[in-house]
Amino acid sequence: MAKLVATGGVATCLAVCLAVCLAACQASPGGPERLDSPPSTARVSPATATATPATSTRRPMSAEAQAQLDQELILAAKANNVSLVGDLIDRGGNVNAKDAIQDSAFLYAGAEGFNEVLQLTLAAGADVRSTNRFGGTALIPASEHGHVDTVRILIAAGVPVNHVNNPGWTALQEAILLNDGGPRQQDVVRQLLDAGADPGIRDPQGRTALENAERLGFSAIAGLIRGR
């Protein structure tokens, strides 16, 4: 009798559990949610997904205002004020404009070896063939002064290496005649020769670059020229 009661109790429990499970399934007809289901994502309208690029327009300046801005740019270049040069260029300063002694921001930066300013002027469209009051390109005084990195920048920018200035000298001649023939000048001469400088061009006295190097006792430079 005890076994029968126990068996009946178990059957009752099973019936109750079955009823609970059936009720749960009816409450969730779609079945249990998959754990690996990807999360839902909201659709983004193409109109909101693509930002409209900002545009800026520069008001045209009067000739007087432009001239003033250009002179400020030249003064900033002569002071080697890199940040101000960049600002003035952004405001419309012309890197090819010249002052009363025919210096432009580009020409002055090249002559003095102000390389950061020089790079800004080149990026802003500097005329690499422009000349100073001596009829020389930026490469000629840069070579004379032994600005090794500046010479490299100017050659890469396309400044003509065989241009002859009003006194009758090329960059190669000035690199020899107007400095000490030391290591920096040797580096400059090497760069110029590699870029196609012609050592056979004669100065107003009729001397070649080699003859001037030998006359001045610059044996290392003379050796560089002979090796070409």
GROMACS .gro file of C-alpha atoms in nm, residues 77 80 82 105-119 138 141-143 145-151 153-154 184:
model
   32
   77ALA     CA    1   6.048   8.512  -4.390
   80ASN     CA    2   6.264   8.311  -4.002
   82VAL     CA    3   5.790   7.986  -3.951
  105ALA     CA    4   6.003   8.509  -4.921
  106PHE     CA    5   6.125   8.216  -5.131
  107LEU     CA    6   6.449   8.376  -5.250
  108TYR     CA    7   6.545   8.501  -4.905
  109ALA     CA    8   6.472   8.171  -4.733
  110GLY     CA    9   6.685   7.990  -4.991
  111ALA     CA   10   6.976   8.233  -4.963
  112GLU     CA   11   6.980   8.220  -4.583
  113GLY     CA   12   6.916   7.850  -4.538
  114PHE     CA   13   6.582   7.894  -4.360
  115ASN     CA   14   6.466   7.550  -4.463
  116GLU     CA   15   6.129   7.534  -4.288
  117VAL     CA   16   6.025   7.865  -4.441
  118LEU     CA   17   6.167   7.750  -4.773
  119GLN     CA   18   5.955   7.436  -4.768
  138ALA     CA   19   6.806   8.090  -5.483
  141PRO     CA   20   7.368   8.214  -5.274
  142ALA     CA   21   7.271   7.890  -5.099
  143SER     CA   22   7.572   7.724  -5.264
  145HIS     CA   23   7.703   8.004  -4.814
  146GLY     CA   24   7.744   7.628  -4.788
  147HIS     CA   25   7.383   7.555  -4.691
  148VAL     CA   26   7.409   7.184  -4.762
  149ASP     CA   27   7.048   7.087  -4.685
  150THR     CA   28   6.911   7.395  -4.859
  151VAL     CA   29   7.104   7.310  -5.174
  153ILE     CA   30   6.602   7.101  -5.128
  154LEU     CA   31   6.646   7.350  -5.411
  184ARG     CA   32   8.049   7.189  -4.642
   0.00000   0.00000   0.00000
